Tab-separated table of C-alpha atoms in Angstrom:
chain	number	residue	atom	x	y	z
A	1	MET	CA	79.224	117.925	140.762
A	2	VAL	CA	80.056	118.939	144.324
A	3	ARG	CA	79.322	122.604	144.842
A	4	LEU	CA	82.287	124.846	145.502
A	5	HIS	CA	81.747	127.585	148.026
A	6	ASP	CA	83.058	131.072	147.538
A	7	CYS	CA	86.620	131.266	148.835
A	8	GLY	CA	85.668	134.083	151.169
A	9	GLU	CA	83.656	131.677	153.323
A	10	SER	CA	86.789	129.771	154.275
A	11	GLY	CA	87.815	132.049	157.100
A	12	ARG	CA	90.739	133.502	155.189
A	13	PRO	CA	91.727	136.868	156.710
A	14	GLU	CA	90.403	139.957	154.949
A	15	GLY	CA	92.857	141.432	152.464
A	16	CYS	CA	95.351	138.611	152.844
A	17	ARG	CA	97.497	139.233	150.251
A	18	THR	CA	120.278	113.143	138.145
A	19	GLY	CA	122.795	111.657	140.134
A	20	LEU	CA	120.880	109.738	142.762
A	21	THR	CA	121.643	106.327	144.198
A	22	ARG	CA	118.567	104.155	144.547
A	23	ARG	CA	118.370	104.771	148.294
A	24	ARG	CA	118.747	108.495	147.887
A	25	PHE	CA	116.124	108.438	145.147
A	26	LEU	CA	113.748	106.730	147.565
A	27	THR	CA	114.560	109.345	150.179
A	28	ALA	CA	113.793	112.137	147.749
A	29	SER	CA	110.664	110.401	146.528
A	30	ALA	CA	109.327	110.430	150.074
A	31	GLY	CA	108.875	114.136	149.561
A	32	CYS	CA	107.848	115.644	146.289
A	33	ALA	CA	110.099	114.221	143.593
A	34	GLY	CA	108.539	110.887	142.787
A	35	TYR	CA	106.567	111.907	139.723
A	36	LEU	CA	108.766	114.644	138.317
A	37	ALA	CA	110.121	112.583	135.436
A	38	ALA	CA	106.603	111.978	134.194
A	39	ALA	CA	105.309	115.447	134.951
A	40	GLY	CA	107.396	117.521	132.539
A	41	PRO	CA	105.831	116.279	129.279
A	42	LEU	CA	102.339	116.767	130.780
A	43	LEU	CA	102.762	120.405	131.677
A	44	SER	CA	100.904	122.899	129.524
A	45	PRO	CA	102.821	125.386	127.370
A	46	ALA	CA	101.585	128.211	129.615
A	47	THR	CA	102.863	126.544	132.785
A	48	LEU	CA	106.152	125.587	131.151
A	49	GLY	CA	106.599	129.161	130.020
A	50	ARG	CA	105.762	130.535	133.447
A	51	TRP	CA	108.229	128.195	135.162
A	52	ARG	CA	110.991	128.734	132.662
A	53	THR	CA	110.701	132.543	132.585
A	54	PRO	CA	112.972	134.227	135.168
A	55	HIS	CA	111.799	137.132	137.295
A	56	ARG	CA	115.298	138.502	137.892
A	57	ARG	CA	118.693	138.518	136.187
A	58	ILE	CA	120.093	134.983	135.761
A	59	VAL	CA	123.626	134.581	137.133
A	60	ALA	CA	123.968	130.805	136.612
A	61	GLN	CA	121.954	128.216	134.746
A	62	GLU	CA	121.896	124.463	134.144
A	63	PRO	CA	119.132	122.257	132.752
A	64	PHE	CA	118.062	121.401	136.301
A	65	ALA	CA	118.115	124.884	137.866
A	66	ARG	CA	118.859	128.553	137.467
A	67	ILE	CA	120.031	131.172	139.941
A	68	GLU	CA	118.354	134.575	139.921
A	69	ASP	CA	119.953	137.665	141.475
A	70	LEU	CA	117.690	139.194	144.111
A	71	GLY	CA	120.134	142.011	144.863
A	72	LEU	CA	122.268	142.908	147.880
A	73	GLY	CA	124.092	139.565	147.873
A	74	MET	CA	120.986	137.381	147.838
A	75	PHE	CA	120.157	134.792	145.193
A	76	ALA	CA	117.206	132.493	144.510
A	77	ILE	CA	117.768	128.963	143.225
A	78	VAL	CA	114.844	127.985	141.028
A	79	SER	CA	114.861	124.285	140.179
A	80	THR	CA	113.554	123.269	136.768
A	81	PRO	CA	113.269	119.456	136.952
A	82	LEU	CA	110.900	119.262	134.020
A	83	ASP	CA	112.964	116.813	131.957
A	84	GLY	CA	113.480	114.302	134.764
A	85	ASP	CA	116.771	115.757	136.030
A	86	TYR	CA	116.628	115.357	139.807
A	87	THR	CA	119.897	117.150	140.633
A	88	THR	CA	118.290	119.797	142.823
A	89	VAL	CA	114.471	119.397	142.531
A	90	CYS	CA	113.496	121.950	145.197
A	91	ASN	CA	114.072	125.678	145.178
A	92	GLY	CA	116.517	127.292	147.590
A	93	GLY	CA	118.824	130.229	148.048
A	94	ILE	CA	122.201	131.788	148.751
A	95	ILE	CA	122.499	134.678	151.219
A	96	MET	CA	125.775	136.541	151.594
A	97	GLY	CA	127.000	138.300	154.688
A	98	ARG	CA	130.264	140.022	155.538
A	99	ASN	CA	131.505	137.047	157.580
A	100	ALA	CA	129.426	134.103	156.381
A	101	THR	CA	127.371	132.650	153.533
A	102	LEU	CA	124.115	130.829	154.149
A	103	VAL	CA	122.462	128.362	151.780
A	104	VAL	CA	118.778	127.560	152.047
A	105	GLU	CA	118.032	123.822	151.527
A	106	ALA	CA	120.264	120.767	150.992
A	107	PHE	CA	118.520	119.652	147.778
A	108	ALA	CA	117.738	116.224	146.364
A	109	SER	CA	121.246	114.901	145.654
A	110	GLN	CA	124.890	115.285	146.599
A	111	GLN	CA	125.572	116.609	143.103
A	112	GLY	CA	122.944	119.271	143.573
A	113	ALA	CA	124.329	120.366	146.915
A	114	VAL	CA	127.882	120.578	145.543
A	115	TRP	CA	126.703	122.595	142.551
A	116	VAL	CA	124.971	125.060	144.831
A	117	ALA	CA	128.017	125.299	147.105
A	118	GLU	CA	130.257	125.975	144.106
A	119	GLN	CA	127.896	128.690	142.943
A	120	ALA	CA	127.903	130.212	146.422
A	121	LEU	CA	131.697	130.352	146.298
A	122	ALA	CA	131.636	131.989	142.873
A	123	LEU	CA	128.970	134.525	143.825
A	124	THR	CA	130.003	135.420	147.373
A	125	GLY	CA	133.687	134.460	147.527
A	126	ARG	CA	133.002	131.971	150.289
A	127	TRP	CA	132.000	128.309	150.551
A	128	PRO	CA	128.753	127.983	152.515
A	129	THR	CA	129.219	128.347	156.251
A	130	HIS	CA	125.569	127.663	157.128
A	131	VAL	CA	122.855	125.497	155.583
A	132	VAL	CA	119.230	125.772	156.686
A	133	VAL	CA	116.872	122.912	155.795
A	134	THR	CA	113.233	123.943	155.926
A	135	HIS	CA	111.748	120.449	156.428
A	136	TYR	CA	112.625	116.770	156.275
A	137	HIS	CA	111.420	115.729	152.804
A	138	GLY	CA	114.264	114.223	150.802
A	139	ASP	CA	114.099	116.637	147.896
A	140	HIS	CA	115.072	119.339	150.405
A	141	SER	CA	117.509	117.367	152.582
A	142	ALA	CA	119.159	114.444	150.760
A	143	GLY	CA	122.334	116.332	149.766
A	144	ALA	CA	123.224	117.534	153.247
A	145	ASP	CA	126.326	115.363	153.660
A	146	ALA	CA	127.955	116.683	150.474
A	147	PHE	CA	128.561	120.302	151.475
A	148	GLY	CA	131.738	119.654	153.444
A	149	ARG	CA	133.437	117.294	151.001
A	150	SER	CA	135.059	119.774	148.641
A	151	SER	CA	135.844	122.419	151.234
A	152	GLY	CA	137.056	120.077	153.956
A	153	THR	CA	135.073	122.106	156.476
A	154	PRO	CA	131.404	121.220	156.670
A	155	PRO	CA	129.029	124.127	157.124
A	156	SER	CA	126.838	124.208	160.184
A	157	LEU	CA	123.568	122.449	159.404
A	158	HIS	CA	120.460	124.057	160.870
A	159	ALA	CA	116.979	122.589	161.268
A	160	THR	CA	114.321	122.139	163.909
A	161	GLU	CA	114.549	119.116	166.193
A	162	ALA	CA	111.481	117.590	164.555
A	163	THR	CA	113.040	117.930	161.100
A	164	ARG	CA	116.293	116.336	162.300
A	165	ASP	CA	114.473	113.466	163.994
A	166	LEU	CA	112.241	112.785	160.990
A	167	ILE	CA	115.307	112.566	158.748
A	168	LEU	CA	117.023	110.193	161.161
A	169	ASP	CA	113.893	108.025	161.237
A	170	SER	CA	113.564	107.998	157.443
A	171	ARG	CA	114.911	105.646	154.769
A	172	ALA	CA	117.970	107.844	154.248
A	173	ASP	CA	121.343	106.062	154.143
A	174	GLU	CA	123.681	106.114	157.133
A	175	GLU	CA	126.137	108.447	155.427
A	176	LEU	CA	123.454	111.078	155.087
A	177	LYS	CA	122.196	110.552	158.612
A	178	ALA	CA	125.737	111.024	159.951
A	179	ALA	CA	125.721	114.565	158.583
A	180	TRP	CA	123.001	115.409	161.083
A	181	ALA	CA	124.928	114.276	164.173
A	182	ASP	CA	126.182	117.786	164.880
A	183	ALA	CA	123.220	119.707	163.490
A	184	VAL	CA	122.353	123.024	165.097
A	185	ILE	CA	118.854	122.615	166.437
A	186	LEU	CA	116.607	125.587	165.884
A	187	ALA	CA	113.927	126.513	168.346
A	188	GLY	CA	110.598	124.950	167.466
A	189	ASP	CA	108.580	127.692	169.100
A	190	ALA	CA	110.552	130.893	168.546
A	191	GLU	CA	112.439	132.706	165.830
A	192	THR	CA	116.197	132.125	165.539
A	193	GLY	CA	118.579	134.733	164.162
A	194	ILE	CA	121.704	133.642	162.274
A	195	ASP	CA	124.310	136.409	162.179
A	196	LEU	CA	126.197	136.535	158.895
A	197	GLY	CA	128.154	139.676	159.839
A	198	ASN	CA	126.331	142.669	158.435
A	199	ARG	CA	123.089	140.746	158.046
A	200	VAL	CA	120.985	138.661	160.409
A	201	VAL	CA	118.811	136.044	158.762
A	202	THR	CA	115.752	134.949	160.715
A	203	VAL	CA	114.535	131.350	160.684
A	204	VAL	CA	110.896	131.163	161.699
A	205	PRO	CA	109.328	127.851	162.794
A	206	ARG	CA	105.963	127.274	161.223
A	207	GLY	CA	104.129	124.129	160.147
A	208	GLY	CA	101.409	122.665	158.035
A	209	HIS	CA	103.185	121.071	155.087
A	210	THR	CA	104.835	118.741	157.609
A	211	ALA	CA	104.920	118.588	161.390
A	212	SER	CA	107.953	120.849	161.235
A	213	ASP	CA	108.524	123.561	158.666
A	214	ALA	CA	110.625	126.694	158.820
A	215	THR	CA	110.879	129.780	156.677
A	216	VAL	CA	113.994	131.880	156.097
A	217	GLU	CA	113.344	135.607	156.204
A	218	VAL	CA	115.480	138.679	155.651
A	219	ASP	CA	114.988	142.074	157.299
A	220	GLY	CA	111.943	141.046	159.285
A	221	GLY	CA	110.097	139.882	156.218
A	222	GLU	CA	110.752	143.038	154.252
A	223	GLY	CA	113.431	141.254	152.238
A	224	PRO	CA	113.078	137.974	150.377
A	225	VAL	CA	111.282	135.112	152.124
A	226	TRP	CA	112.193	131.469	151.453
A	227	CYS	CA	108.954	129.610	152.152
A	228	GLY	CA	109.956	125.966	151.850
A	229	ASP	CA	106.985	123.875	150.762
A	230	LEU	CA	104.483	125.958	152.665
A	231	VAL	CA	104.097	127.810	149.363
A	232	TRP	CA	103.987	126.343	145.839
A	233	ASN	CA	103.605	128.391	142.676
A	234	ALA	CA	101.856	127.074	139.546
A	235	MET	CA	102.121	123.532	140.950
A	236	PHE	CA	99.417	121.948	143.118
A	237	PRO	CA	100.859	121.265	146.599
A	238	ASN	CA	101.696	117.881	148.111
A	239	TYR	CA	99.577	117.176	151.185
A	240	ILE	CA	101.267	113.843	152.044
A	241	ASP	CA	102.180	114.987	155.586
A	242	ALA	CA	99.993	118.071	155.727
A	243	GLN	CA	97.929	119.491	158.537
A	244	PRO	CA	95.562	121.516	156.377
A	245	THR	CA	94.320	124.162	158.816
A	246	ARG	CA	97.817	124.756	160.158
A	247	LEU	CA	99.116	125.006	156.592
A	248	ALA	CA	96.517	127.640	155.786
A	249	ARG	CA	97.393	129.684	158.897
A	250	SER	CA	101.074	129.605	157.984
A	251	VAL	CA	100.407	130.751	154.440
A	252	TYR	CA	98.115	133.565	155.593
A	253	ALA	CA	100.899	134.763	157.901
A	254	LEU	CA	103.472	134.649	155.102
A	255	HIS	CA	101.207	136.593	152.772
A	256	ALA	CA	100.874	139.324	155.385
A	257	LEU	CA	104.639	139.955	155.423
A	258	PRO	CA	105.777	143.183	153.719
A	259	THR	CA	108.063	141.428	151.233
A	260	GLU	CA	107.496	141.506	147.502
A	261	ILE	CA	109.632	138.391	146.832
A	262	PHE	CA	108.599	134.913	147.883
A	263	VAL	CA	110.745	131.895	146.983
A	264	PRO	CA	108.323	128.947	146.979
A	265	GLY	CA	109.379	125.366	147.529
A	266	HIS	CA	108.577	124.529	143.915
A	267	GLY	CA	107.773	126.616	140.871
A	268	PRO	CA	108.849	130.088	139.753
A	269	LEU	CA	109.432	132.995	142.107
A	270	ALA	CA	106.185	134.282	143.538
A	271	THR	CA	104.753	137.743	143.983
A	272	VAL	CA	102.194	138.838	146.559
A	273	ASP	CA	99.475	138.198	143.996
A	274	ASP	CA	100.818	134.696	143.316
A	275	VAL	CA	100.621	133.861	147.023
A	276	ALA	CA	97.086	135.264	147.179
A	277	ARG	CA	96.114	132.984	144.313
A	278	TYR	CA	97.734	130.025	146.107
A	279	ILE	CA	95.699	130.864	149.205
A	280	SER	CA	92.552	130.768	147.110
A	281	VAL	CA	93.533	127.336	145.794
A	282	ILE	CA	94.041	125.811	149.231
A	283	ASP	CA	90.853	127.484	150.494
A	284	VAL	CA	88.871	126.016	147.599
A	285	VAL	CA	90.230	122.544	148.365
A	286	GLY	CA	89.182	122.890	151.994
A	287	GLU	CA	85.655	124.035	151.196
A	288	TYR	CA	85.275	121.352	148.538
A	289	ALA	CA	86.371	118.648	150.976
A	290	ARG	CA	83.906	119.854	153.617
A	291	GLU	CA	81.030	119.806	151.148
A	292	ALA	CA	82.008	116.377	149.777
A	293	TRP	CA	82.213	114.970	153.316
A	294	ARG	CA	78.796	116.441	154.155
A	295	LEU	CA	77.364	114.676	151.088
A	296	GLY	CA	78.911	111.363	152.132
A	297	MET	CA	81.417	111.157	149.305
A	298	THR	CA	84.732	109.370	149.597
A	299	ALA	CA	87.942	111.258	148.923
A	300	GLU	CA	88.416	109.199	145.774
A	301	GLU	CA	84.958	110.090	144.495
A	302	ALA	CA	85.412	113.748	145.322
A	303	ALA	CA	88.844	113.937	143.724
A	304	SER	CA	87.537	112.433	140.492
A	305	ARG	CA	85.247	115.462	140.119
A	306	PHE	CA	87.541	118.171	141.471
A	307	GLN	CA	89.160	120.831	139.354
A	308	VAL	CA	90.842	124.048	140.381
A	309	PRO	CA	88.560	126.875	139.210
A	310	PRO	CA	89.847	128.270	135.890
A	311	ASP	CA	89.967	131.835	137.225
A	312	LEU	CA	92.752	130.748	139.609
A	313	GLY	CA	95.002	129.795	136.702
A	314	GLU	CA	96.723	126.512	135.933
A	315	TRP	CA	98.004	124.390	138.817
A	316	GLU	CA	99.825	121.394	137.424
A	317	LEU	CA	100.338	118.125	139.298
A	318	PHE	CA	103.606	116.398	140.132
A	319	ASP	CA	101.465	113.362	140.919
A	320	PRO	CA	97.979	112.607	139.546
A	321	GLY	CA	96.967	111.592	143.079
A	322	TYR	CA	97.653	114.985	144.662
A	323	HIS	CA	94.030	116.150	144.515
A	324	GLN	CA	92.832	113.022	146.309
A	325	ARG	CA	95.631	113.286	148.841
A	326	ALA	CA	94.660	116.865	149.693
A	327	ILE	CA	90.982	116.017	150.033
A	328	GLU	CA	91.809	112.973	152.208
A	329	LYS	CA	93.843	115.160	154.560
A	330	TRP	CA	91.044	117.666	154.858
A	331	MET	CA	88.493	114.899	155.491
A	332	ASP	CA	90.734	113.345	158.152
A	333	GLU	CA	90.803	116.702	159.887
A	334	ILE	CA	87.041	117.157	159.574
A	335	VAL	CA	86.387	113.720	161.060
A	336	GLY	CA	88.797	114.478	163.904
A	337	ASP	CA	87.065	117.776	164.661
A	338	SER	CA	83.608	116.177	164.583
A	339	GLY	CA	84.575	113.150	166.687
């Protein structure tokens, strides 16, 4: 058994606290959705209970998602795709301002995006005027072209240039790609404020889960923070496009924010303690990969022996290959650093 180092040796800062066409399904599967239909029946009762238990008052609910009231005109969309319903898949949000309504994420399907837009209208009195997509994976972006269909006026679509370009280079259909022609490009190296009237929402470029990730933050990080897939809760993260060290830095920075409410990319709403536990998980993976590489093990061999330490709780897998994928990414980085 490969020895696992204490998480503190990892360099972590002290005190860090259904309605898809086949093409759209393939687009979504390029991100995190591919194994969701199989995952639900495999989840433990504890994890199912944790995911299905709301943290805040529910204001809308469907089998595929619920909306929790965060207060002051802000709402978290918590997707619950545990029975193979891919309508939304990722988590997201609705943020109300005096003059505008912003939705976080474009979700995995047109149906999902329309449902969210209809809920935004019901909750804020306004169809979404802005949509921010945190990264290019299809479970977060595939519904982008649907927002303007019912209203007749498409909302402004915001993402970094790298996110836009990755979507345009992906397997997405031309109709979806057309929605990005007039996208508002966010700065890749500086924060961008979006004025909703009485509230300015800050989009912060980060990275690590992909080459281009962004978080959506309210009141300088004192209000709710939408983390995209930089943070997962009770689900082991997907490292398919990850840069592990950069991912860790981004998560450390998020954990240091003064907020008490984190909306992860997948899983239930997270507290400061939940994010700390997630940090420990990704630190353990990194240390394990380093030790396995030192011992000359392959990623496949190492993954066959890896388990998240029980004291960090249960971290279920969307895909049985996620452990190997994470270890491979760490080993690629180690080889690059040593070359």
